[in-house]
Each structure stands twice: as structure tokens, then as C-alpha cells.
PDB file of C-alpha atoms in Angstrom:
ATOM      1  CA  MET L   1      13.267  -5.469   1.445  1.00 49.00           C
ATOM      2  CA  ARG L   2       9.675  -5.753   1.085  1.00 62.00           C
ATOM      3  CA  ARG L   3       7.525  -4.180  -1.601  1.00 68.00           C
ATOM      4  CA  ASP L   4       5.540  -2.016   0.975  1.00 61.00           C
ATOM      5  CA  THR L   5       8.735  -0.779   2.876  1.00 60.00           C
ATOM      6  CA  LYS L   6      10.248   0.212  -0.729  1.00 66.00           C
ATOM      7  CA  ILE L   7       7.141   2.162  -1.361  1.00 65.00           C
ATOM      8  CA  LEU L   8       7.348   3.879   2.028  1.00 61.00           C
ATOM      9  CA  VAL L   9      10.784   4.550   1.634  1.00 62.00           C
ATOM     10  CA  GLY L  10      10.524   5.963  -1.869  1.00 69.00           C
ATOM     11  CA  ALA L  11       7.563   8.294  -0.806  1.00 65.00           C
ATOM     12  CA  LEU L  12       9.468   9.615   1.854  1.00 63.00           C
ATOM     13  CA  LEU L  13      12.408  10.376  -0.209  1.00 66.00           C
ATOM     14  CA  VAL L  14      10.211  12.201  -2.584  1.00 69.00           C
ATOM     15  CA  VAL L  15       8.890  14.460  -0.038  1.00 65.00           C
ATOM     16  CA  LEU L  16      12.352  14.919   1.557  1.00 63.00           C
ATOM     17  CA  VAL L  17      13.482  16.204  -1.922  1.00 67.00           C
ATOM     18  CA  ILE L  18      10.417  18.442  -2.403  1.00 66.00           C
ATOM     19  CA  ALA L  19      10.859  19.754   1.358  1.00 63.00           C
ATOM     20  CA  ILE L  20      14.691  20.522   0.540  1.00 62.00           C
ATOM     21  CA  ALA L  21      13.911  22.171  -2.524  1.00 67.00           C
ATOM     22  CA  ARG L  22      11.662  24.581  -0.970  1.00 64.00           C
ATOM     23  CA  GLY L  23      13.539  25.031   1.956  1.00 64.00           C
ATOM     24  CA  VAL L  24      11.056  24.072   4.500  1.00 62.00           C
ATOM     25  CA  ILE L  25      12.773  21.493   6.573  1.00 66.00           C
ATOM     26  CA  ASN L  26      13.219  23.278  10.016  1.00 72.00           C
ATOM     27  CA  THR L  27      12.496  22.811  13.773  1.00 77.00           C
ATOM     28  CA  THR L  28       8.848  24.065  13.234  1.00 78.00           C
ATOM     29  CA  SER L  29       8.158  21.606  10.265  1.00 74.00           C
ATOM     30  CA  LEU L  30       9.822  18.513  12.139  1.00 78.00           C
ATOM     31  CA  LEU L  31       7.866  19.102  15.462  1.00 85.00           C
ATOM     32  CA  LEU L  32       4.842  19.377  13.570  1.00 82.00           C
ATOM     33  CA  LEU L  33       5.174  16.029  12.021  1.00 79.00           C
ATOM     34  CA  LEU L  34       6.466  14.468  15.301  1.00 85.00           C
ATOM     35  CA  ALA L  35       3.075  15.994  16.867  1.00 90.00           C
ATOM     36  CA  ILE L  36       0.824  14.731  14.131  1.00 86.00           C
ATOM     37  CA  VAL L  37       2.032  10.961  13.400  1.00 83.00           C
ATOM     38  CA  PRO L  38       1.400   9.592  16.873  1.00 89.00           C
ATOM     39  CA  SER L  39      -2.000  11.604  17.405  1.00 92.00           C
ATOM     40  CA  VAL L  40      -3.537  10.158  14.223  1.00 88.00           C
ATOM     41  CA  ILE L  41      -2.377   6.556  15.205  1.00 89.00           C
ATOM     42  CA  LEU L  42      -3.775   7.070  18.914  1.00 93.00           C
ATOM     43  CA  HIS L  43      -7.087   8.491  17.348  1.00 93.00           C
ATOM     44  CA  GLU L  44      -7.506   5.201  15.258  1.00 91.00           C
ATOM     45  CA  VAL L  45      -6.677   2.798  18.038  1.00 93.00           C
ATOM     46  CA  SER L  46      -9.018   4.539  20.200  1.00 95.00           C
ATOM     47  CA  HIS L  47     -11.942   3.543  17.440  1.00 95.00           C
ATOM     48  CA  GLY L  48     -10.938  -0.234  17.872  1.00 94.00           C
ATOM     49  CA  ILE L  49     -10.667  -0.147  21.578  1.00 95.00           C
ATOM     50  CA  VAL L  50     -14.377   1.487  21.852  1.00 96.00           C
ATOM     51  CA  ALA L  51     -15.539  -1.211  19.392  1.00 95.00           C
ATOM     52  CA  ASN L  52     -13.957  -4.018  21.195  1.00 95.00           C
ATOM     53  CA  TYR L  53     -15.437  -2.870  24.551  1.00 95.00           C
ATOM     54  CA  PHE L  54     -18.845  -2.664  22.924  1.00 96.00           C
ATOM     55  CA  GLY L  55     -18.470  -6.515  21.318  1.00 94.00           C
ATOM     56  CA  ASP L  56     -16.623  -6.115  17.851  1.00 94.00           C
ATOM     57  CA  ASP L  57     -13.145  -7.722  18.180  1.00 94.00           C
ATOM     58  CA  THR L  58     -12.388  -7.106  14.540  1.00 94.00           C
ATOM     59  CA  ALA L  59      -9.565  -4.637  15.236  1.00 93.00           C
ATOM     60  CA  LYS L  60      -8.210  -6.670  17.942  1.00 92.00           C
ATOM     61  CA  ARG L  61      -8.027  -9.743  15.892  1.00 93.00           C
ATOM     62  CA  ALA L  62      -6.175  -7.848  13.206  1.00 90.00           C
ATOM     63  CA  GLY L  63      -3.637  -6.844  15.496  1.00 89.00           C
ATOM     64  CA  ARG L  64      -4.839  -3.161  15.395  1.00 90.00           C
ATOM     65  CA  LEU L  65      -5.145  -2.376  19.083  1.00 90.00           C
ATOM     66  CA  SER L  66      -1.223  -2.279  19.294  1.00 87.00           C
ATOM     67  CA  LEU L  67       0.672   1.110  19.824  1.00 83.00           C
ATOM     68  CA  ASN L  68       3.342   0.116  17.338  1.00 83.00           C
ATOM     69  CA  PRO L  69       3.132   2.824  14.489  1.00 80.00           C
ATOM     70  CA  LEU L  70       4.077   0.387  11.740  1.00 78.00           C
ATOM     71  CA  ARG L  71       0.665  -1.281  12.132  1.00 84.00           C
ATOM     72  CA  HIS L  72      -0.851   1.667  11.605  1.00 84.00           C
ATOM     73  CA  ILE L  73       0.913   3.811   9.186  1.00 79.00           C
ATOM     74  CA  ASP L  74      -0.868   4.855   6.007  1.00 80.00           C
ATOM     75  CA  ILE L  75       1.737   6.037   3.384  1.00 76.00           C
ATOM     76  CA  PHE L  76      -0.468   8.923   2.291  1.00 77.00           C
ATOM     77  CA  GLY L  77      -2.451   9.790   5.224  1.00 77.00           C
ATOM     78  CA  THR L  78       0.215   9.539   7.920  1.00 75.00           C
ATOM     79  CA  LEU L  79       3.302  10.809   6.044  1.00 74.00           C
ATOM     80  CA  ILE L  80       2.755  12.241   2.684  1.00 75.00           C
ATOM     81  CA  LEU L  81      -0.127  14.047   3.159  1.00 76.00           C
ATOM     82  CA  PRO L  82       0.699  15.791   6.574  1.00 75.00           C
ATOM     83  CA  ALA L  83       4.277  16.749   5.174  1.00 72.00           C
ATOM     84  CA  VAL L  84       3.041  18.281   1.816  1.00 72.00           C
ATOM     85  CA  MET L  85       0.660  20.276   3.941  1.00 72.00           C
ATOM     86  CA  VAL L  86       3.569  21.578   6.222  1.00 68.00           C
ATOM     87  CA  ILE L  87       5.398  22.228   2.632  1.00 69.00           C
ATOM     88  CA  ILE L  88       2.790  24.288   1.075  1.00 68.00           C
ATOM     89  CA  GLY L  89       2.064  25.990   4.397  1.00 66.00           C
ATOM     90  CA  VAL L  90      -1.589  24.875   5.517  1.00 66.00           C
ATOM     91  CA  PRO L  91      -2.457  23.570   8.821  1.00 65.00           C
ATOM     92  CA  PRO L  92      -1.384  19.838   8.888  1.00 68.00           C
ATOM     93  CA  LEU L  93      -3.739  17.136   8.702  1.00 70.00           C
ATOM     94  CA  GLY L  94      -3.562  13.312   8.363  1.00 74.00           C
ATOM     95  CA  TYR L  95      -4.798   9.964   9.162  1.00 79.00           C
ATOM     96  CA  ALA L  96      -3.682   6.391  10.142  1.00 81.00           C
ATOM     97  CA  LYS L  97      -4.813   3.503   8.121  1.00 85.00           C
ATOM     98  CA  PRO L  98      -8.263   3.048   9.140  1.00 86.00           C
ATOM     99  CA  VAL L  99      -8.981   0.447  11.961  1.00 90.00           C
ATOM    100  CA  PRO L 100     -11.373  -2.108  10.813  1.00 91.00           C
ATOM    101  CA  VAL L 101     -14.549  -1.985  12.468  1.00 91.00           C
ATOM    102  CA  ASP L 102     -17.665  -4.430  11.939  1.00 91.00           C
ATOM    103  CA  VAL L 103     -20.631  -2.350  13.115  1.00 87.00           C
ATOM    104  CA  SER L 104     -22.801  -5.165  12.923  1.00 88.00           C
ATOM    105  CA  ARG L 105     -20.945  -7.034  15.593  1.00 93.00           C
ATOM    106  CA  LEU L 106     -21.741  -4.305  18.021  1.00 92.00           C
ATOM    107  CA  ARG L 107     -24.369  -5.341  20.766  1.00 93.00           C
ATOM    108  CA  ARG L 108     -26.395  -2.173  19.899  1.00 90.00           C
ATOM    109  CA  PRO L 109     -25.053  -0.924  16.308  1.00 86.00           C
ATOM    110  CA  ARG L 110     -26.871   2.151  16.088  1.00 80.00           C
ATOM    111  CA  ASN L 111     -25.987   3.789  19.321  1.00 86.00           C
ATOM    112  CA  GLN L 112     -22.586   2.311  20.094  1.00 91.00           C
ATOM    113  CA  SER L 113     -21.200   3.254  16.594  1.00 90.00           C
ATOM    114  CA  LEU L 114     -21.847   6.686  17.486  1.00 91.00           C
ATOM    115  CA  TYR L 115     -19.379   6.138  20.210  1.00 94.00           C
ATOM    116  CA  VAL L 116     -16.987   4.480  18.382  1.00 95.00           C
ATOM    117  CA  SER L 117     -16.920   7.182  15.871  1.00 93.00           C
ATOM    118  CA  LEU L 118     -16.447   9.883  18.503  1.00 95.00           C
ATOM    119  CA  ALA L 119     -13.868   7.994  20.442  1.00 96.00           C
ATOM    120  CA  GLY L 120     -11.207   9.329  17.943  1.00 95.00           C
ATOM    121  CA  PRO L 121     -11.896  13.119  18.294  1.00 96.00           C
ATOM    122  CA  PHE L 122     -12.389  12.776  22.178  1.00 96.00           C
ATOM    123  CA  VAL L 123      -8.988  11.305  22.248  1.00 97.00           C
ATOM    124  CA  ASN L 124      -7.321  14.217  20.273  1.00 97.00           C
ATOM    125  CA  ILE L 125      -9.301  16.662  22.664  1.00 97.00           C
ATOM    126  CA  ILE L 126      -7.947  14.970  25.553  1.00 97.00           C
ATOM    127  CA  ILE L 127      -4.422  15.011  24.069  1.00 97.00           C
ATOM    128  CA  SER L 128      -4.716  18.644  23.726  1.00 97.00           C
ATOM    129  CA  LEU L 129      -5.904  19.529  26.841  1.00 97.00           C
ATOM    130  CA  VAL L 130      -3.135  17.533  28.752  1.00 97.00           C
ATOM    131  CA  ALA L 131      -0.492  18.828  26.240  1.00 97.00           C
ATOM    132  CA  GLY L 132      -2.049  22.493  27.261  1.00 96.00           C
ATOM    133  CA  PHE L 133      -2.131  21.948  30.938  1.00 96.00           C
ATOM    134  CA  VAL L 134       1.636  20.709  30.963  1.00 96.00           C
ATOM    135  CA  LEU L 135       2.595  23.690  28.589  1.00 94.00           C
ATOM    136  CA  ARG L 136       1.007  26.297  30.884  1.00 93.00           C
ATOM    137  CA  SER L 137       2.818  24.517  33.884  1.00 92.00           C
ATOM    138  CA  VAL L 138       6.255  24.651  32.089  1.00 88.00           C
ATOM    139  CA  ILE L 139       5.674  28.405  31.069  1.00 85.00           C
ATOM    140  CA  LEU L 140       4.663  29.524  34.697  1.00 85.00           C
ATOM    141  CA  GLY L 141       7.646  27.564  35.842  1.00 83.00           C
ATOM    142  CA  GLN L 142       9.780  29.767  33.688  1.00 76.00           C
ATOM    143  CA  LEU L 143       8.264  32.687  34.907  1.00 76.00           C
ATOM    144  CA  ARG L 144       8.668  31.848  38.603  1.00 77.00           C
ATOM    145  CA  ALA L 145      12.328  30.724  37.729  1.00 73.00           C
ATOM    146  CA  THR L 146      13.200  34.061  36.045  1.00 72.00           C
ATOM    147  CA  PRO L 147      10.781  36.981  36.818  1.00 64.00           C
ATOM    148  CA  LEU L 148      12.474  39.398  34.698  1.00 59.00           C
ATOM    149  CA  ILE L 149      12.271  37.138  31.653  1.00 58.00           C
ATOM    150  CA  SER L 150      11.108  38.763  28.627  1.00 54.00           C
ATOM    151  CA  GLN L 151       7.804  38.040  26.702  1.00 53.00           C
ATOM    152  CA  ALA L 152       9.942  36.881  23.743  1.00 54.00           C
ATOM    153  CA  GLN L 153      12.034  34.348  25.803  1.00 59.00           C
ATOM    154  CA  VAL L 154       8.748  32.857  27.429  1.00 59.00           C
ATOM    155  CA  GLY L 155       8.192  29.539  26.106  1.00 59.00           C
ATOM    156  CA  ASN L 156      11.474  29.098  24.299  1.00 66.00           C
ATOM    157  CA  GLY L 157      12.883  25.569  23.894  1.00 78.00           C
ATOM    158  CA  LEU L 158      12.016  22.676  22.067  1.00 85.00           C
ATOM    159  CA  TRP L 159       9.960  20.735  24.565  1.00 88.00           C
ATOM    160  CA  VAL L 160       7.773  24.072  25.097  1.00 89.00           C
ATOM    161  CA  LEU L 161       7.433  24.231  20.938  1.00 89.00           C
ATOM    162  CA  PHE L 162       6.558  20.560  20.963  1.00 93.00           C
ATOM    163  CA  LEU L 163       3.813  20.774  23.617  1.00 94.00           C
ATOM    164  CA  PHE L 164       2.329  23.825  21.520  1.00 93.00           C
ATOM    165  CA  TYR L 165       2.074  21.931  18.460  1.00 92.00           C
ATOM    166  CA  LEU L 166       0.905  18.580  20.141  1.00 95.00           C
ATOM    167  CA  GLY L 167      -1.752  20.458  21.682  1.00 96.00           C
ATOM    168  CA  SER L 168      -2.815  22.814  18.904  1.00 93.00           C
ATOM    169  CA  THR L 169      -2.496  19.946  16.166  1.00 91.00           C
ATOM    170  CA  ASN L 170      -4.951  17.440  18.242  1.00 95.00           C
ATOM    171  CA  LEU L 171      -7.260  20.276  18.581  1.00 94.00           C
ATOM    172  CA  VAL L 172      -7.162  20.796  14.834  1.00 90.00           C
ATOM    173  CA  LEU L 173      -7.561  17.029  14.251  1.00 90.00           C
ATOM    174  CA  ALA L 174     -10.604  16.937  16.521  1.00 94.00           C
ATOM    175  CA  ILE L 175     -12.574  19.675  14.959  1.00 91.00           C
ATOM    176  CA  PHE L 176     -11.931  18.472  11.511  1.00 86.00           C
ATOM    177  CA  ASN L 177     -13.031  15.023  12.191  1.00 90.00           C
ATOM    178  CA  LEU L 178     -16.119  16.540  13.945  1.00 91.00           C
ATOM    179  CA  ILE L 179     -17.277  18.035  10.611  1.00 85.00           C
ATOM    180  CA  PRO L 180     -20.449  16.153   9.992  1.00 82.00           C
ATOM    181  CA  ILE L 181     -19.573  15.064   6.497  1.00 80.00           C
ATOM    182  CA  PRO L 182     -18.998  11.295   5.676  1.00 79.00           C
ATOM    183  CA  PRO L 183     -16.632   9.837   6.238  1.00 79.00           C
ATOM    184  CA  LEU L 184     -15.491  12.094   9.314  1.00 86.00           C
ATOM    185  CA  ASP L 185     -16.344  11.019  12.768  1.00 91.00           C
ATOM    186  CA  GLY L 186     -18.789  13.909  13.039  1.00 89.00           C
ATOM    187  CA  SER L 187     -21.006  12.153  10.302  1.00 86.00           C
ATOM    188  CA  ALA L 188     -21.859   9.510  12.931  1.00 86.00           C
ATOM    189  CA  ILE L 189     -24.233  12.077  14.156  1.00 86.00           C
ATOM    190  CA  VAL L 190     -26.038  12.468  11.081  1.00 82.00           C
ATOM    191  CA  GLU L 191     -26.075   8.505  10.716  1.00 78.00           C
ATOM    192  CA  ARG L 192     -27.924   8.195  14.213  1.00 80.00           C
ATOM    193  CA  LEU L 193     -30.511  10.706  13.029  1.00 83.00           C
ATOM    194  CA  LEU L 194     -31.006   8.877   9.798  1.00 81.00           C
ATOM    195  CA  PRO L 195     -33.990   6.668   9.120  1.00 82.00           C
ATOM    196  CA  ARG L 196     -33.265   3.124  10.029  1.00 76.00           C
ATOM    197  CA  HIS L 197     -34.149   1.737   6.642  1.00 79.00           C
ATOM    198  CA  LEU L 198     -31.466   4.435   4.963  1.00 78.00           C
ATOM    199  CA  TRP L 199     -28.800   3.476   7.329  1.00 69.00           C
ATOM    200  CA  PRO L 200     -26.960   0.560   5.340  1.00 74.00           C
ATOM    201  CA  ARG L 201     -27.127   2.279   1.866  1.00 76.00           C
ATOM    202  CA  TYR L 202     -25.567   5.419   3.607  1.00 75.00           C
ATOM    203  CA  LEU L 203     -22.669   3.515   5.183  1.00 70.00           C
ATOM    204  CA  MET L 204     -22.071   2.042   1.652  1.00 73.00           C
ATOM    205  CA  ILE L 205     -21.632   5.705   0.299  1.00 72.00           C
ATOM    206  CA  ARG L 206     -19.447   6.784   2.959  1.00 71.00           C
ATOM    207  CA  ARG L 207     -16.640   4.448   2.244  1.00 68.00           C
ATOM    208  CA  PHE L 208     -15.881   6.299  -0.889  1.00 71.00           C
ATOM    209  CA  ALA L 209     -15.872   9.883   0.463  1.00 75.00           C
ATOM    210  CA  LEU L 210     -12.625  10.497   1.898  1.00 71.00           C
ATOM    211  CA  PRO L 211     -10.908  11.398  -1.231  1.00 74.00           C
ATOM    212  CA  VAL L 212     -13.538  14.111  -1.853  1.00 76.00           C
ATOM    213  CA  VAL L 213     -13.165  15.509   1.594  1.00 75.00           C
ATOM    214  CA  ILE L 214      -9.497  15.776   1.340  1.00 72.00           C
ATOM    215  CA  GLY L 215      -9.495  17.377  -2.020  1.00 75.00           C
ATOM    216  CA  LEU L 216     -11.861  19.962  -0.657  1.00 75.00           C
ATOM    217  CA  PHE L 217      -9.535  20.773   1.927  1.00 72.00           C
ATOM    218  CA  LEU L 218      -6.907  21.116  -0.038  1.00 69.00           C
ATOM    219  CA  LEU L 219      -8.519  23.374  -2.708  1.00 76.00           C
ATOM    220  CA  PHE L 220     -10.195  25.571  -0.177  1.00 76.00           C
ATOM    221  CA  PRO L 221      -8.022  25.452   2.852  1.00 67.00           C
ATOM    222  CA  THR L 222      -8.883  28.763   4.196  1.00 74.00           C
ATOM    223  CA  ALA L 223     -12.397  27.505   4.795  1.00 75.00           C
ATOM    224  CA  PHE L 224     -11.401  25.259   7.595  1.00 74.00           C
ATOM    225  CA  THR L 225      -8.774  27.760   8.694  1.00 77.00           C
ATOM    226  CA  TYR L 226     -11.700  30.071   9.123  1.00 80.00           C
ATOM    227  CA  LEU L 227     -13.471  27.577  11.133  1.00 78.00           C
ATOM    228  CA  SER L 228     -10.699  26.412  13.396  1.00 82.00           C
ATOM    229  CA  THR L 229      -8.815  29.872  14.156  1.00 86.00           C
ATOM    230  CA  PRO L 230     -11.211  31.129  16.755  1.00 90.00           C
ATOM    231  CA  ILE L 231     -10.994  27.749  18.584  1.00 89.00           C
ATOM    232  CA  ILE L 232      -7.385  27.514  18.399  1.00 91.00           C
ATOM    233  CA  ALA L 233      -7.307  31.303  19.585  1.00 92.00           C
ATOM    234  CA  LYS L 234      -9.207  30.266  22.671  1.00 93.00           C
ATOM    235  CA  TRP L 235      -6.988  27.362  23.311  1.00 94.00           C
ATOM    236  CA  ILE L 236      -3.968  29.501  23.322  1.00 92.00           C
ATOM    237  CA  SER L 237      -5.376  32.177  25.639  1.00 91.00           C
ATOM    238  CA  LEU L 238      -6.249  29.465  28.085  1.00 92.00           C
ATOM    239  CA  PHE L 239      -2.995  27.491  28.209  1.00 93.00           C
ATOM    240  CA  VAL L 240      -0.204  29.957  26.986  1.00 87.00           C
ATOM    241  CA  PRO L 241       0.226  32.823  29.648  1.00 81.00           C
ATOM    242  CA  GLY L 242       0.549  35.904  27.832  1.00 69.00           C
ATOM    243  CA  GLY L 243      -0.459  34.557  24.522  1.00 64.00           C
TER     244      GLY L 243
END
């Protein structure tokens, strides 16, 4: 067994033991993880696809435009972090292994790097909208088929719950990644407004900012909840009849 596979299996076992000890392994936690893992992978792949379109084939040459999840899983960001967040009861977030992008290879680096960065949140928003429309269609179908169905029974079923978690989770991912703090994708807007001579130095600093962002989120999860709750509530009002 390869060393990285052993690390992955070991990490999953640790998380599994903690989850069992806390009694949080249930349908909800499993559906949340099933929703978030492919979502963060598609988020990353989209960065590479847009970069390739604008002239940087770094991700393509590295084999990172594949939808094979094994090429994108980050042991901590894709598996451990969202699992731990489910366990401690905060909105789950995660990230896949960052797709390599060489900004200098883009045809117009300052403008096109903005599009590359925003591609990830854009894909999450699209997934959220598609899941929402399908969810609404399924629930309305239930109501038409059984007009006397009770409010408590509307939306029952694993498929409906998965669509709900897929839509709401992707919306949370989009909101989080659009926060204009490096290295989150929203910081690309700040980068675009920086004077040209400060841009290279800023890019060097942003590479080391991710642990700080994750730490702040874990220490102050209610701050992000306060930001995302009204947006999630609007999504529910649009796509969950009677929600």
C-alpha cells in the first residue's frame, strides 16, 4: 500500500472513531459529506479549465482537469476538515487539492486571473441553482401526486434530502470563497484593484494565508453563520415550497 494511501486510510479511521464516539454518524452527516466532496472537487477543476482556456495549461499537463476524485482529494481539506465540522456541528466547508495555475502564462494575467479565481464560486452557485430547481420540481411533484400530504411529509426521502444539502452546501461554499480575504477566491477582486507594482508581492503573501483563514473560521464559526444564514434562508424560500 502506498504511503499516501496509508495516511488517507489512517486519517479516515481517526475521524470515523471520533464520529462513532460522539454518535454523529447518521443520514444527515453522510449526505452532507456526499454533497461537499464532489462540490469542492468541481470547484477546483473549474479553476483549471478556465485557466487552460486563457492560455495556462499547467493544470492540464498535471492531469488535474480530470473528474477522477483521487486526483483532487486533499486529506485534510476534502475529508478531515468537513468531517470534523459536521462532528462539531458547524456548517461544513472544505477544499480540494489546489489546481496549479501559473498566472504568468495567462494571455492577460491581471484581468484573466480574476476570471480564473471566480470560476470556482460560479460553479458552486450553478450547482446550487440546479439542485434547487430539481428539488423544487420533486417536491411539487409530491404535492401533485398526493394533494393531502402533510407538511411534515413534504420532501421526505434520501434523494430530496441530498438535493437540499447539495444546493445549500454549494451556496455556503460560494459565499465563503467570495469573502475578499486571501487566499479565498474573492480576494481576486482586491488583487485586481491593487496597483500593478504591488501585485507580485501580494501573490507571494497570499500563499500562506489559508491556515489563518481556516483557524479564524473554526474559532469564530458564528460570524460566518451570521453572514450566510439570510442568503440560505432566501434560497430555501425560492426552492422549498412552504419552506
